[in-house]
PDB file of C-alpha atoms and ligand atoms in Angstrom:
ATOM      1  CA  MET F 556     128.582  30.840  55.326  1.00 95.00           C
ATOM      2  CA  LYS F 557     128.911  34.254  53.758  1.00 97.00           C
ATOM      3  CA  PHE F 558     126.060  36.104  52.041  1.00 97.00           C
ATOM      4  CA  PHE F 559     126.668  38.298  49.050  1.00 98.00           C
ATOM      5  CA  LEU F 560     123.895  40.373  47.491  1.00 98.00           C
ATOM      6  CA  ASP F 561     123.365  39.713  43.792  1.00 97.00           C
ATOM      7  CA  THR F 562     122.228  43.173  42.804  1.00 97.00           C
ATOM      8  CA  ALA F 563     123.405  46.562  41.582  1.00 97.00           C
ATOM      9  CA  ASN F 564     120.561  48.358  43.346  1.00 97.00           C
ATOM     10  CA  VAL F 565     122.114  50.690  45.882  1.00 97.00           C
ATOM     11  CA  GLU F 566     118.921  51.230  47.917  1.00 96.00           C
ATOM     12  CA  GLU F 567     118.435  47.460  48.278  1.00 95.00           C
ATOM     13  CA  ILE F 568     122.043  47.078  49.445  1.00 96.00           C
ATOM     14  CA  LYS F 569     121.773  49.941  51.963  1.00 96.00           C
ATOM     15  CA  ARG F 570     118.616  48.416  53.498  1.00 95.00           C
ATOM     16  CA  ILE F 571     120.056  44.923  53.953  1.00 95.00           C
ATOM     17  CA  VAL F 572     123.508  46.099  55.099  1.00 96.00           C
ATOM     18  CA  LYS F 573     121.767  47.518  58.181  1.00 96.00           C
ATOM     19  CA  LEU F 574     120.764  43.946  59.169  1.00 95.00           C
ATOM     20  CA  GLY F 575     124.389  42.806  59.185  1.00 94.00           C
ATOM     21  CA  LEU F 576     123.711  40.252  56.459  1.00 93.00           C
ATOM     22  CA  VAL F 577     125.915  41.496  53.635  1.00 96.00           C
ATOM     23  CA  ASP F 578     129.457  40.151  53.304  1.00 98.00           C
ATOM     24  CA  GLY F 579     129.869  41.292  49.710  1.00 98.00           C
ATOM     25  CA  VAL F 580     128.079  42.091  46.452  1.00 98.00           C
ATOM     26  CA  THR F 581     128.079  40.559  42.985  1.00 98.00           C
ATOM     27  CA  THR F 582     127.023  42.440  39.879  1.00 96.00           C
ATOM     28  CA  ASN F 583     126.898  41.443  36.240  1.00 92.00           C
ATOM     29  CA  PRO F 584     126.201  43.382  33.027  1.00 94.00           C
ATOM     30  CA  SER F 585     122.471  42.486  33.173  1.00 94.00           C
ATOM     31  CA  LEU F 586     122.126  43.779  36.753  1.00 94.00           C
ATOM     32  CA  ILE F 587     124.033  46.995  35.943  1.00 95.00           C
ATOM     33  CA  ALA F 588     121.921  47.573  32.807  1.00 95.00           C
ATOM     34  CA  LYS F 589     118.745  47.169  34.902  1.00 95.00           C
ATOM     35  CA  GLU F 590     119.787  50.160  37.033  1.00 95.00           C
ATOM     36  CA  GLY F 591     120.361  52.372  33.979  1.00 95.00           C
ATOM     37  CA  ARG F 592     123.301  54.084  35.671  1.00 94.00           C
ATOM     38  CA  ASP F 593     126.985  54.563  34.882  1.00 95.00           C
ATOM     39  CA  PHE F 594     128.913  51.321  35.547  1.00 96.00           C
ATOM     40  CA  LYS F 595     131.877  52.890  37.345  1.00 97.00           C
ATOM     41  CA  GLN F 596     129.691  55.189  39.442  1.00 97.00           C
ATOM     42  CA  VAL F 597     127.450  52.322  40.642  1.00 97.00           C
ATOM     43  CA  VAL F 598     130.358  50.035  41.470  1.00 97.00           C
ATOM     44  CA  GLN F 599     132.199  52.780  43.359  1.00 98.00           C
ATOM     45  CA  GLU F 600     129.066  53.651  45.326  1.00 98.00           C
ATOM     46  CA  ILE F 601     128.496  49.991  46.255  1.00 98.00           C
ATOM     47  CA  CYS F 602     132.158  49.703  47.319  1.00 98.00           C
ATOM     48  CA  THR F 603     131.669  52.529  49.825  1.00 97.00           C
ATOM     49  CA  ILE F 604     128.543  50.897  51.326  1.00 97.00           C
ATOM     50  CA  VAL F 605     129.970  47.373  51.617  1.00 98.00           C
ATOM     51  CA  SER F 606     133.454  46.664  52.938  1.00 96.00           C
ATOM     52  CA  GLY F 607     133.603  43.098  51.559  1.00 98.00           C
ATOM     53  CA  PRO F 608     134.329  42.030  47.969  1.00 98.00           C
ATOM     54  CA  VAL F 609     132.283  43.665  45.199  1.00 98.00           C
ATOM     55  CA  SER F 610     132.426  41.903  41.816  1.00 98.00           C
ATOM     56  CA  ALA F 611     132.415  43.995  38.634  1.00 98.00           C
ATOM     57  CA  GLU F 612     132.390  42.116  35.335  1.00 97.00           C
ATOM     58  CA  VAL F 613     134.488  42.785  32.248  1.00 98.00           C
ATOM     59  CA  ILE F 614     132.713  43.079  28.893  1.00 97.00           C
ATOM     60  CA  GLY F 615     135.585  42.135  26.541  1.00 97.00           C
ATOM     61  CA  THR F 616     135.848  38.619  25.217  1.00 97.00           C
ATOM     62  CA  LYS F 617     139.532  38.731  24.258  1.00 98.00           C
ATOM     63  CA  ALA F 618     142.153  38.367  26.990  1.00 98.00           C
ATOM     64  CA  GLU F 619     143.897  41.646  26.133  1.00 98.00           C
ATOM     65  CA  ASP F 620     140.586  43.538  26.347  1.00 98.00           C
ATOM     66  CA  MET F 621     139.690  41.807  29.629  1.00 98.00           C
ATOM     67  CA  LEU F 622     143.079  42.725  31.086  1.00 98.00           C
ATOM     68  CA  ARG F 623     142.799  46.346  29.944  1.00 98.00           C
ATOM     69  CA  GLU F 624     139.348  46.644  31.546  1.00 98.00           C
ATOM     70  CA  ALA F 625     140.484  44.793  34.678  1.00 98.00           C
ATOM     71  CA  GLU F 626     143.432  47.129  35.218  1.00 97.00           C
ATOM     72  CA  ASP F 627     141.066  50.096  35.139  1.00 97.00           C
ATOM     73  CA  ILE F 628     138.342  48.479  37.318  1.00 98.00           C
ATOM     74  CA  ALA F 629     140.954  47.432  39.898  1.00 98.00           C
ATOM     75  CA  THR F 630     141.708  51.128  40.547  1.00 98.00           C
ATOM     76  CA  TRP F 631     138.051  51.989  41.306  1.00 98.00           C
ATOM     77  CA  ALA F 632     138.068  50.763  44.917  1.00 98.00           C
ATOM     78  CA  PRO F 633     140.230  48.596  47.187  1.00 98.00           C
ATOM     79  CA  ASN F 634     137.487  45.958  47.608  1.00 98.00           C
ATOM     80  CA  VAL F 635     136.574  45.551  43.940  1.00 98.00           C
ATOM     81  CA  VAL F 636     136.908  42.046  42.425  1.00 98.00           C
ATOM     82  CA  ILE F 637     137.258  41.453  38.685  1.00 98.00           C
ATOM     83  CA  LYS F 638     134.588  39.120  37.324  1.00 98.00           C
ATOM     84  CA  LEU F 639     135.617  37.184  34.223  1.00 98.00           C
ATOM     85  CA  PRO F 640     133.800  34.678  32.031  1.00 98.00           C
ATOM     86  CA  MET F 641     134.770  30.997  32.024  1.00 98.00           C
ATOM     87  CA  THR F 642     136.533  30.886  28.667  1.00 98.00           C
ATOM     88  CA  GLU F 643     140.111  30.277  27.565  1.00 98.00           C
ATOM     89  CA  ASP F 644     140.661  34.041  27.382  1.00 98.00           C
ATOM     90  CA  GLY F 645     139.001  34.392  30.791  1.00 98.00           C
ATOM     91  CA  LEU F 646     141.371  31.806  32.266  1.00 98.00           C
ATOM     92  CA  TYR F 647     144.371  33.581  30.739  1.00 98.00           C
ATOM     93  CA  ALA F 648     143.259  36.873  32.278  1.00 98.00           C
ATOM     94  CA  THR F 649     142.449  35.197  35.621  1.00 98.00           C
ATOM     95  CA  HIS F 650     145.938  33.722  35.787  1.00 98.00           C
ATOM     96  CA  ALA F 651     147.631  37.005  34.809  1.00 98.00           C
ATOM     97  CA  LEU F 652     145.606  38.970  37.376  1.00 98.00           C
ATOM     98  CA  SER F 653     146.177  36.437  40.148  1.00 98.00           C
ATOM     99  CA  GLN F 654     149.927  36.736  39.574  1.00 98.00           C
ATOM    100  CA  ARG F 655     149.573  40.480  40.158  1.00 97.00           C
ATOM    101  CA  GLY F 656     147.592  39.921  43.358  1.00 97.00           C
ATOM    102  CA  ILE F 657     144.316  41.139  41.825  1.00 98.00           C
ATOM    103  CA  LYS F 658     141.220  39.265  43.040  1.00 98.00           C
ATOM    104  CA  THR F 659     139.035  37.508  40.484  1.00 98.00           C
ATOM    105  CA  ASN F 660     135.649  35.828  40.267  1.00 98.00           C
ATOM    106  CA  VAL F 661     135.260  33.397  37.365  1.00 98.00           C
ATOM    107  CA  THR F 662     131.609  33.297  36.384  1.00 98.00           C
ATOM    108  CA  LEU F 663     129.246  31.144  34.307  1.00 98.00           C
ATOM    109  CA  ILE F 664     130.557  27.843  35.667  1.00 98.00           C
ATOM    110  CA  PHE F 665     128.413  24.826  34.828  1.00 98.00           C
ATOM    111  CA  SER F 666     130.700  21.819  35.364  1.00 98.00           C
ATOM    112  CA  VAL F 667     133.256  20.422  37.794  1.00 98.00           C
ATOM    113  CA  ALA F 668     135.905  20.626  35.061  1.00 98.00           C
ATOM    114  CA  GLN F 669     135.273  24.351  34.554  1.00 98.00           C
ATOM    115  CA  GLY F 670     135.464  24.991  38.304  1.00 98.00           C
ATOM    116  CA  LEU F 671     138.690  23.010  38.561  1.00 98.00           C
ATOM    117  CA  MET F 672     140.246  24.936  35.651  1.00 98.00           C
ATOM    118  CA  ALA F 673     139.357  28.285  37.223  1.00 98.00           C
ATOM    119  CA  ALA F 674     140.726  27.252  40.622  1.00 98.00           C
ATOM    120  CA  LYS F 675     143.953  26.054  38.957  1.00 98.00           C
ATOM    121  CA  ALA F 676     144.255  29.365  37.102  1.00 98.00           C
ATOM    122  CA  GLY F 677     144.210  31.151  40.475  1.00 98.00           C
ATOM    123  CA  ALA F 678     140.625  32.398  40.761  1.00 98.00           C
ATOM    124  CA  THR F 679     139.802  33.910  44.154  1.00 98.00           C
ATOM    125  CA  PHE F 680     136.144  32.960  43.623  1.00 98.00           C
ATOM    126  CA  ILE F 681     134.255  30.687  41.249  1.00 98.00           C
ATOM    127  CA  SER F 682     130.567  31.201  40.473  1.00 98.00           C
ATOM    128  CA  PRO F 683     128.593  28.065  39.560  1.00 98.00           C
ATOM    129  CA  PHE F 684     125.023  28.915  38.451  1.00 98.00           C
ATOM    130  CA  VAL F 685     122.629  26.526  40.204  1.00 98.00           C
ATOM    131  CA  GLY F 686     119.329  28.007  38.962  1.00 98.00           C
ATOM    132  CA  ARG F 687     120.327  27.868  35.310  1.00 98.00           C
ATOM    133  CA  LEU F 688     121.409  24.219  35.711  1.00 98.00           C
ATOM    134  CA  ASP F 689     118.039  23.417  37.298  1.00 98.00           C
ATOM    135  CA  ASP F 690     116.420  25.197  34.316  1.00 98.00           C
ATOM    136  CA  ILE F 691     117.857  22.606  31.926  1.00 98.00           C
ATOM    137  CA  GLY F 692     116.657  19.688  34.047  1.00 97.00           C
ATOM    138  CA  THR F 693     119.871  18.946  35.951  1.00 97.00           C
ATOM    139  CA  ASP F 694     120.602  19.197  39.679  1.00 96.00           C
ATOM    140  CA  GLY F 695     122.479  22.471  40.141  1.00 97.00           C
ATOM    141  CA  MET F 696     123.221  21.728  43.777  1.00 98.00           C
ATOM    142  CA  GLU F 697     125.028  18.515  42.888  1.00 98.00           C
ATOM    143  CA  LEU F 698     127.648  20.694  41.190  1.00 98.00           C
ATOM    144  CA  ILE F 699     128.153  22.627  44.445  1.00 98.00           C
ATOM    145  CA  ARG F 700     128.680  19.393  46.403  1.00 98.00           C
ATOM    146  CA  GLU F 701     131.180  18.151  43.818  1.00 98.00           C
ATOM    147  CA  LEU F 702     133.084  21.423  43.560  1.00 98.00           C
ATOM    148  CA  ARG F 703     133.321  21.640  47.351  1.00 98.00           C
ATOM    149  CA  THR F 704     134.823  18.140  47.395  1.00 98.00           C
ATOM    150  CA  VAL F 705     137.395  19.114  44.747  1.00 98.00           C
ATOM    151  CA  ILE F 706     138.371  22.300  46.574  1.00 98.00           C
ATOM    152  CA  THR F 707     138.706  20.486  49.890  1.00 97.00           C
ATOM    153  CA  ASN F 708     140.600  17.541  48.339  1.00 98.00           C
ATOM    154  CA  TYR F 709     143.325  19.819  47.022  1.00 97.00           C
ATOM    155  CA  ASN F 710     143.187  22.709  49.503  1.00 98.00           C
ATOM    156  CA  PHE F 711     142.528  25.291  46.804  1.00 98.00           C
ATOM    157  CA  PRO F 712     142.194  28.758  48.381  1.00 98.00           C
ATOM    158  CA  THR F 713     139.347  29.428  45.891  1.00 98.00           C
ATOM    159  CA  GLU F 714     135.905  30.066  47.389  1.00 98.00           C
ATOM    160  CA  ILE F 715     132.645  28.903  45.804  1.00 98.00           C
ATOM    161  CA  ILE F 716     130.004  31.578  45.264  1.00 98.00           C
ATOM    162  CA  VAL F 717     126.707  29.736  44.762  1.00 98.00           C
ATOM    163  CA  ALA F 718     125.069  31.896  42.080  1.00 98.00           C
ATOM    164  CA  SER F 719     121.818  32.001  40.125  1.00 98.00           C
ATOM    165  CA  VAL F 720     120.064  31.457  43.451  1.00 98.00           C
ATOM    166  CA  ARG F 721     116.294  31.583  42.955  1.00 97.00           C
ATOM    167  CA  ASN F 722     114.644  30.341  46.163  1.00 96.00           C
ATOM    168  CA  ILE F 723     115.040  29.616  49.891  1.00 95.00           C
ATOM    169  CA  GLY F 724     115.806  25.960  49.156  1.00 96.00           C
ATOM    170  CA  HIS F 725     118.820  26.993  47.076  1.00 97.00           C
ATOM    171  CA  VAL F 726     120.247  28.972  50.005  1.00 97.00           C
ATOM    172  CA  GLU F 727     119.582  26.201  52.535  1.00 96.00           C
ATOM    173  CA  GLN F 728     120.985  23.488  50.277  1.00 97.00           C
ATOM    174  CA  ALA F 729     124.025  25.632  49.399  1.00 97.00           C
ATOM    175  CA  ALA F 730     124.824  25.895  53.120  1.00 96.00           C
ATOM    176  CA  ILE F 731     124.396  22.130  53.607  1.00 96.00           C
ATOM    177  CA  ALA F 732     126.541  21.416  50.531  1.00 97.00           C
ATOM    178  CA  GLY F 733     129.353  23.577  51.896  1.00 96.00           C
ATOM    179  CA  GLY F 734     129.202  26.481  49.444  1.00 98.00           C
ATOM    180  CA  HIS F 735     131.429  29.156  50.976  1.00 98.00           C
ATOM    181  CA  ILE F 736     129.142  31.962  49.817  1.00 98.00           C
ATOM    182  CA  ALA F 737     125.612  32.305  48.425  1.00 98.00           C
ATOM    183  CA  THR F 738     124.929  35.341  46.303  1.00 98.00           C
ATOM    184  CA  ILE F 739     121.292  36.202  46.785  1.00 97.00           C
ATOM    185  CA  PRO F 740     119.037  38.587  44.847  1.00 96.00           C
ATOM    186  CA  GLY F 741     117.916  41.469  47.073  1.00 92.00           C
ATOM    187  CA  SER F 742     114.296  40.634  46.254  1.00 92.00           C
ATOM    188  CA  LEU F 743     114.699  37.056  47.560  1.00 95.00           C
ATOM    189  CA  LEU F 744     116.486  37.840  50.808  1.00 91.00           C
ATOM    190  CA  PRO F 745     113.431  38.900  52.888  1.00 89.00           C
ATOM    191  CA  SER F 746     111.842  35.496  52.250  1.00 92.00           C
ATOM    192  CA  LEU F 747     114.747  33.961  54.188  1.00 93.00           C
ATOM    193  CA  TRP F 748     113.689  35.549  57.441  1.00 93.00           C
ATOM    194  CA  LYS F 749     109.912  35.366  56.924  1.00 93.00           C
ATOM    195  CA  HIS F 750     107.622  32.477  57.912  1.00 94.00           C
ATOM    196  CA  PRO F 751     103.801  32.504  57.975  1.00 95.00           C
ATOM    197  CA  LEU F 752     103.768  30.788  61.388  1.00 97.00           C
ATOM    198  CA  THR F 753     105.920  33.603  62.794  1.00 97.00           C
ATOM    199  CA  ASP F 754     103.361  36.180  61.604  1.00 96.00           C
ATOM    200  CA  ILE F 755     100.449  34.103  62.974  1.00 98.00           C
ATOM    201  CA  GLY F 756     102.302  33.677  66.285  1.00 98.00           C
ATOM    202  CA  ILE F 757     102.932  37.421  66.677  1.00 98.00           C
ATOM    203  CA  GLU F 758      99.295  38.165  65.901  1.00 97.00           C
ATOM    204  CA  LYS F 759      98.102  35.634  68.514  1.00 97.00           C
ATOM    205  CA  PHE F 760     100.473  36.873  71.224  1.00 97.00           C
ATOM    206  CA  LEU F 761      99.366  40.464  70.626  1.00 97.00           C
ATOM    207  CA  SER F 762      95.646  39.650  70.574  1.00 96.00           C
ATOM    208  CA  ASP F 763      95.953  37.620  73.831  1.00 96.00           C
ATOM    209  CA  TRP F 764      97.886  40.479  75.379  1.00 96.00           C
ATOM    210  CA  ASN F 765      95.288  43.031  74.307  1.00 95.00           C
ATOM    211  CA  LYS F 766      92.429  40.877  75.698  1.00 93.00           C
ATOM    212  CA  MET F 767      94.152  40.920  79.104  1.00 89.00           C
ATOM    213  CA  GLN F 768      94.397  44.746  78.959  1.00 86.00           C
ATOM    214  CA  ALA F 769      90.696  45.150  78.146  1.00 75.00           C
TER     215      ALA F 769
HETATM  216  O1  G3P E1350     124.394  35.191  40.219  1.00 71.69           O
HETATM  217  C1  G3P E1350     124.159  35.145  38.857  1.00 71.69           C
HETATM  218  C2  G3P E1350     122.813  35.658  38.576  1.00 71.69           C
HETATM  219  O2  G3P E1350     122.776  37.041  38.537  1.00 71.69           O
HETATM  220  C3  G3P E1350     122.120  35.020  37.450  1.00 71.69           C
HETATM  221  O3  G3P E1350     120.917  34.643  37.956  1.00 71.69           O
HETATM  222  O4  G3P E1350     118.587  33.998  37.903  1.00 71.69           O
HETATM  223  O5  G3P E1350     119.621  35.123  35.901  1.00 71.69           O
HETATM  224  O6  G3P E1350     120.197  32.769  36.486  1.00 71.69           O
HETATM  225  P1  G3P E1350     119.765  34.102  36.994  1.00 71.69           P
END
């Protein structure tokens, strides 16, 4: 399973890259806005830190605007991926870009039908949002299991990015469900390697060791 970082915070990315845990990065307009920095500058900086795919999202809602933005973004770095919304215009742009060999990530996917449409249109990645589905009282992870079945049934080359990940359970269940990638907020990632019993164990080993030295 691959791990992407769901952040536009360069310091966070630099810290976690050193642990060998970052296979790519996803950003969105909300995450970019949070940094208060120039969009192109942030994306280019991230692309130099991480060699894997880095998603940068278009703002336009009309296909021609999406394509104009995508053509520009695609020149920013060799590993940049164009993130597009799951709409008819988004599908049009996804298809056009895939025919030109430009990688895409179709975002805001909330149903099997939407995932299937994006895969058919030639999306490199699809991003189902598990946390936001849980928020409305449905089982977000069920969508991951179903999408994985669809992708395997028809050998689509599309990879599932499990997005809107909010807790350790989401990451564990995404791996069990066969999500190809989980995109994880930088603030959540440390909780994946921490456990209170590990801390208690270290403390006990050290105190026993120190008693022997005394
Ligand atoms: O990966 C998508 C993510 O950035 C949205 O997460 O927690 O706002 O639903 P959230």
